[in-house]
Coordinates of C-alpha atoms in Angstrom, one line a residue:
X1 CA -20.6 34.9 98.1
X2 CA -18.3 36.4 95.5
X3 CA -18.8 39.9 96.8
X4 CA -17.9 38.8 100.3
X5 CA -14.6 37.2 99.1
X6 CA -13.8 40.3 97.1
X7 CA -14.4 42.6 100.0
X8 CA -12.3 40.4 102.3
X9 CA -9.3 40.4 99.8
X10 CA -9.6 44.2 99.5
X11 CA -9.8 44.6 103.3
X12 CA -6.7 42.4 103.8
X13 CA -4.7 44.3 101.2
X14 CA -5.7 47.7 102.8
X15 CA -4.7 46.2 106.2
X16 CA -1.3 45.1 104.9
X17 CA -0.6 48.6 103.3
X18 CA -1.7 50.3 106.6
X19 CA 0.7 48.1 108.7
X20 CA 3.6 48.8 106.3
X21 CA 3.0 52.5 106.5
X22 CA 2.6 52.6 110.3
X23 CA 5.3 49.9 110.9
X24 CA 2.9 47.7 112.8
X25 CA 2.7 44.0 112.9
X26 CA 0.5 42.5 110.2
X27 CA -0.9 39.9 112.6
X28 CA -3.2 41.6 115.1
X29 CA -2.5 41.6 118.8
X30 CA 1.2 40.8 118.2
X31 CA 3.8 43.6 118.9
X32 CA 6.5 44.1 116.3
X33 CA 10.1 43.3 117.6
X34 CA 12.3 46.3 118.1
X35 CA 15.6 46.5 116.2
X36 CA 18.6 45.5 118.2
X37 CA 20.6 48.4 116.5
X38 CA 20.3 51.8 118.1
X39 CA 18.8 54.7 116.2
X40 CA 21.1 56.9 114.1
X41 CA 20.6 59.9 116.4
X42 CA 21.2 57.9 119.5
X43 CA 24.4 56.5 118.0
X44 CA 25.6 59.9 116.9
X45 CA 25.0 61.3 120.3
X46 CA 26.8 58.5 122.0
X47 CA 29.8 58.7 119.6
X48 CA 29.8 62.5 120.0
X49 CA 29.8 62.3 123.8
X50 CA 32.6 59.8 123.6
X51 CA 34.6 62.0 121.3
X52 CA 34.1 64.9 123.6
X53 CA 35.3 62.9 126.5
X54 CA 38.4 61.8 124.5
X55 CA 39.1 65.4 123.5
X56 CA 38.8 66.5 127.0
X57 CA 41.1 63.7 128.2
X58 CA 43.8 64.4 125.6
X59 CA 43.6 68.2 125.7
X60 CA 47.0 69.7 125.2
X61 CA 48.4 72.6 127.2
X62 CA 50.6 75.4 126.0
X63 CA 54.2 74.9 126.8
X64 CA 56.0 77.2 129.2
X65 CA 58.6 78.7 126.8
X66 CA 60.5 80.7 129.4
X67 CA 60.6 77.7 131.8
X68 CA 61.6 75.2 129.1
X69 CA 64.2 77.3 127.3
X70 CA 65.7 79.4 130.1
X71 CA 65.5 76.8 132.9
X72 CA 69.3 76.3 132.8
X73 CA 70.2 80.0 132.5
X74 CA 71.6 81.6 135.6
X75 CA 72.8 85.0 134.3
X76 CA 73.9 86.9 131.2
X77 CA 77.0 89.0 132.0
X78 CA 80.5 89.7 130.8
X79 CA 79.6 88.7 127.2
X80 CA 78.7 85.1 128.4
X81 CA 75.6 83.2 129.2
X82 CA 76.0 81.5 132.6
X83 CA 74.3 78.1 132.8
X84 CA 74.0 75.5 135.5
X85 CA 76.7 73.0 136.2
X86 CA 79.4 75.5 135.4
X87 CA 78.6 75.7 131.7
X88 CA 78.9 78.8 129.6
X89 CA 77.8 80.0 126.2
X90 CA 79.4 82.6 123.9
X91 CA 77.5 84.1 120.9
X92 CA 79.1 85.3 117.7
X93 CA 77.2 86.8 114.7
X94 CA 78.2 85.8 111.2
X95 CA 77.6 88.1 108.3
X96 CA 76.7 86.4 105.0
X97 CA 79.1 86.4 102.0
X98 CA 76.6 86.4 99.0
X99 CA 77.8 82.9 98.0
X100 CA 75.7 82.6 94.9
X101 CA 76.9 85.9 93.5
X102 CA 80.5 84.8 93.6
X103 CA 82.4 83.3 90.7
X104 CA 83.2 79.6 90.6
X105 CA 86.8 80.1 91.9
X106 CA 85.6 82.3 94.7
X107 CA 82.9 79.7 95.7
X108 CA 85.5 76.9 95.8
X109 CA 87.8 79.1 98.0
X110 CA 84.8 79.7 100.4
X111 CA 84.1 76.0 100.5
X112 CA 87.7 75.0 101.2
X113 CA 88.1 77.7 104.0
X114 CA 84.9 76.6 105.6
X115 CA 85.8 72.9 105.4
X116 CA 89.2 73.6 106.9
X117 CA 87.6 75.3 109.9
X118 CA 85.2 72.5 110.4
X119 CA 88.1 70.0 110.3
X120 CA 89.7 71.8 113.3
X121 CA 86.7 71.5 115.5
X122 CA 87.0 69.0 118.4
X123 CA 84.4 70.8 120.6
X124 CA 80.6 71.4 120.2
X125 CA 79.5 74.3 118.0
X126 CA 75.9 75.1 117.5
X127 CA 74.3 77.2 114.7
X128 CA 71.4 79.5 115.5
X129 CA 69.4 81.3 112.8
X130 CA 66.9 83.8 113.9
X131 CA 64.2 85.4 111.7
X132 CA 63.3 89.0 112.5
X133 CA 60.9 91.5 111.1
X134 CA 62.8 94.0 108.9
X135 CA 63.3 97.3 110.7
X136 CA 64.1 100.3 108.5
X137 CA 63.5 102.9 111.1
X138 CA 67.2 103.7 111.6
X139 CA 68.1 104.2 107.9
X140 CA 64.8 106.2 107.4
X141 CA 65.6 108.5 110.3
X142 CA 69.2 108.9 109.0
X143 CA 68.0 109.8 105.5
X144 CA 65.4 112.2 106.9
X145 CA 68.1 113.9 109.1
X146 CA 70.4 114.3 106.1
X147 CA 67.6 115.8 104.1
X148 CA 66.8 118.3 106.8
X149 CA 70.4 119.3 107.5
X150 CA 71.5 119.7 103.9
X151 CA 71.0 123.1 102.5
X152 CA 72.0 122.6 98.8
X153 CA 69.4 120.0 97.8
X154 CA 67.1 121.1 95.0
X155 CA 63.4 121.2 95.6
X156 CA 62.7 118.4 93.2
X157 CA 65.2 116.2 95.0
X158 CA 63.6 117.0 98.3
X159 CA 60.2 116.0 97.0
X160 CA 61.6 112.8 95.6
X161 CA 63.3 112.0 98.9
X162 CA 60.1 112.6 100.9
X163 CA 58.1 110.3 98.5
X164 CA 60.8 107.6 98.8
X165 CA 60.7 107.7 102.6
X166 CA 56.9 107.4 102.6
X167 CA 57.1 104.5 100.2
X168 CA 59.7 102.7 102.4
X169 CA 57.5 103.2 105.5
X170 CA 54.5 101.9 103.7
X171 CA 56.4 99.0 102.3
X172 CA 57.6 98.0 105.8
X173 CA 54.2 98.1 107.4
X174 CA 52.1 96.8 104.5
X175 CA 53.0 93.1 105.0
X176 CA 55.5 91.3 107.3
X177 CA 59.0 90.9 105.8
X178 CA 61.8 89.1 107.5
X179 CA 65.6 89.0 107.6
X180 CA 67.8 86.2 108.9
X181 CA 70.4 86.7 111.6
X182 CA 73.0 84.0 111.8
X183 CA 74.9 83.1 115.0
X184 CA 77.6 80.6 116.1
X185 CA 77.1 79.5 119.7
X186 CA 80.2 78.1 121.5
X187 CA 79.6 76.1 124.7
X188 CA 82.1 75.1 127.3
X189 CA 81.9 73.3 130.7
X190 CA 84.6 74.1 133.2
X191 CA 86.3 71.2 135.0
X192 CA 86.3 72.1 138.6
X193 CA 89.2 69.8 139.3
X194 CA 91.6 72.3 137.7
X195 CA 90.3 75.3 139.7
X196 CA 92.0 76.2 143.0
X197 CA 90.7 79.1 145.1
X198 CA 90.6 80.2 148.7
X199 CA 87.0 81.5 148.8
X200 CA 83.7 81.1 147.0
X201 CA 84.0 84.5 145.3
X202 CA 87.5 83.8 144.0
X203 CA 86.4 80.4 142.8
X204 CA 83.5 81.8 140.8
X205 CA 85.8 84.4 139.3
X206 CA 88.4 81.8 138.2
X207 CA 85.7 79.6 136.8
X208 CA 84.4 82.5 134.7
X209 CA 88.0 83.5 133.6
X210 CA 88.7 79.9 132.6
X211 CA 85.5 79.8 130.5
X212 CA 86.1 83.1 128.9
X213 CA 89.7 82.3 127.9
X214 CA 88.7 79.0 126.3
X215 CA 85.6 80.4 124.5
X216 CA 87.4 83.5 123.3
X217 CA 90.1 81.2 121.8
X218 CA 87.5 79.3 120.0
X219 CA 85.9 82.5 118.7
X220 CA 89.2 83.8 117.4
X221 CA 89.8 80.5 115.6
X222 CA 86.4 80.8 113.9
X223 CA 86.9 84.5 113.0
X224 CA 90.4 84.0 111.5
X225 CA 89.3 80.9 109.5
X226 CA 86.0 82.3 108.3
X227 CA 87.6 85.6 107.3
X228 CA 89.3 83.6 104.5
X229 CA 85.8 82.6 103.4
X230 CA 84.7 86.2 103.2
X231 CA 82.5 85.8 106.3
X232 CA 82.8 88.4 109.0
X233 CA 82.4 87.0 112.6
X234 CA 81.6 89.5 115.4
X235 CA 81.5 88.8 119.1
X236 CA 78.2 89.6 120.8
X237 CA 78.4 91.7 123.9
X238 CA 76.1 91.2 126.9
X239 CA 73.6 93.7 125.4
X240 CA 73.8 91.8 122.0
X241 CA 72.9 88.5 123.7
X242 CA 70.0 90.1 125.5
X243 CA 68.8 91.5 122.2
X244 CA 68.8 88.0 120.7
X245 CA 66.7 86.8 123.6
X246 CA 64.4 89.8 123.3
X247 CA 63.6 89.1 119.6
X248 CA 63.2 85.3 120.3
X249 CA 60.5 85.9 122.9
X250 CA 58.9 89.1 121.5
X251 CA 59.0 88.4 117.8
X252 CA 55.8 90.5 116.9
X253 CA 56.2 93.1 119.5
X254 CA 59.9 93.8 118.7
X255 CA 59.0 95.8 115.6
X256 CA 56.9 98.3 117.6
X257 CA 58.6 98.2 120.9
X258 CA 62.3 98.1 119.8
X259 CA 65.1 96.9 121.9
X260 CA 67.1 100.1 121.3
X261 CA 64.2 102.0 123.0
X262 CA 64.7 99.8 126.1
X263 CA 68.4 100.7 126.0
X264 CA 67.8 104.4 125.5
X265 CA 65.4 104.5 128.5
X266 CA 68.1 102.9 130.6
X267 CA 65.9 99.9 131.5
X268 CA 69.1 97.7 131.3
X269 CA 70.9 99.7 133.9
X270 CA 71.7 97.9 137.2
X271 CA 71.1 101.0 139.2
X272 CA 68.9 104.0 138.6
X273 CA 70.7 107.0 137.1
X274 CA 68.5 109.5 138.6
X275 CA 70.0 111.8 141.3
X276 CA 70.0 109.9 144.5
X277 CA 71.7 110.5 147.9
X278 CA 74.8 108.4 148.6
X279 CA 73.1 106.9 151.6
X280 CA 70.3 105.6 149.3
X281 CA 72.8 104.1 146.9
X282 CA 74.7 102.3 149.7
X283 CA 71.4 101.0 151.2
X284 CA 70.4 99.5 147.8
X285 CA 73.8 97.8 147.5
X286 CA 73.4 96.3 150.9
X287 CA 70.0 94.9 150.0
X288 CA 71.4 93.4 146.8
X289 CA 74.2 91.7 148.8
X290 CA 71.8 90.3 151.3
X291 CA 69.6 88.8 148.6
X292 CA 72.6 87.2 146.9
X293 CA 73.7 85.7 150.2
X294 CA 70.2 84.2 150.8
X295 CA 70.2 82.7 147.3

C-alpha cells in the first residue's frame, strides 16, 4: 500500500513538471486559457506597420527653391531686380573694414558713423550675407603669368614660385573653405498714382526711372555715410546681381563651373555674336516682339 502511494505522488510530481514545461493545463482534458495580450512579435509587427503608415503619411517633399525664391522676380535688367506689383530691388556690395584690428578710437568712429546712417533710414533695408567657396584661380593665374613674362627672376625664385602655386592649388582643393560676401538690398515700390504716361511702354519706362532715381539716392546715402566708417559700398550691375543668384543656386558647382566662364563664352548675351545675315537678325527681333506681346 505504501508503494502505491509513493508511486502516485511521484507520478503526480512528474505530471506537474511536464505540464509546466509544455505549458499545458495541470488538470487533464481542460484547455489552458490563452493570454489576452498579444505576443511580442505580433505587437512589434503591428507597431512597425503603424509607424510605416505614419511615415508614409507624413512624408516631406523637397521644396521648389526656384519657384519659392524667384516667384516674384520678373526680370533682372538695368542694375535692378524687377518684381511683381511694381517693386524693385537694388544690390550693393559692402567691403569689410577689419573692425577688430582697429584701435579703440577708430572703433568708436565706425560705430558712430554706422549708427548715424541707421538713424536716417525711414525705408526698408535688408542685409544679405552669402558664403562662397574661396576661388584663388585668378590670383594664381596672374602670378603664373608674371613668372612666365619676367625675364630677370633667379632660378631659385622661380622654383619657389612654382612650389608656392602648387601649394595654393592643393590648399584650395584639399578641403572646402569659404568667404563671406556682404550685400545691402534696397527695395522700393512705385506708386502708380504719381505716374502719367500716354502708352504702356512709356508708363513702364517712367516706372523704372522712378524706381531707379529713388533707389540710387538711397544707395548714395549709404555709400557716403558708410565711407566715414571705412566701409566701401559698391553698386552691383546687372551682371553682378546675376552672379549673386548663380552662387546662391549653384554653391558647389560654382567652384568648378565659374560664372566668369559663362560670361567669357557669351552665354549672357541677348543675341548671338556669330556672323549672321541682317535678315536673320531682324527675323529674331520680330519673334521676340511677338512673344512679348503675347505675354
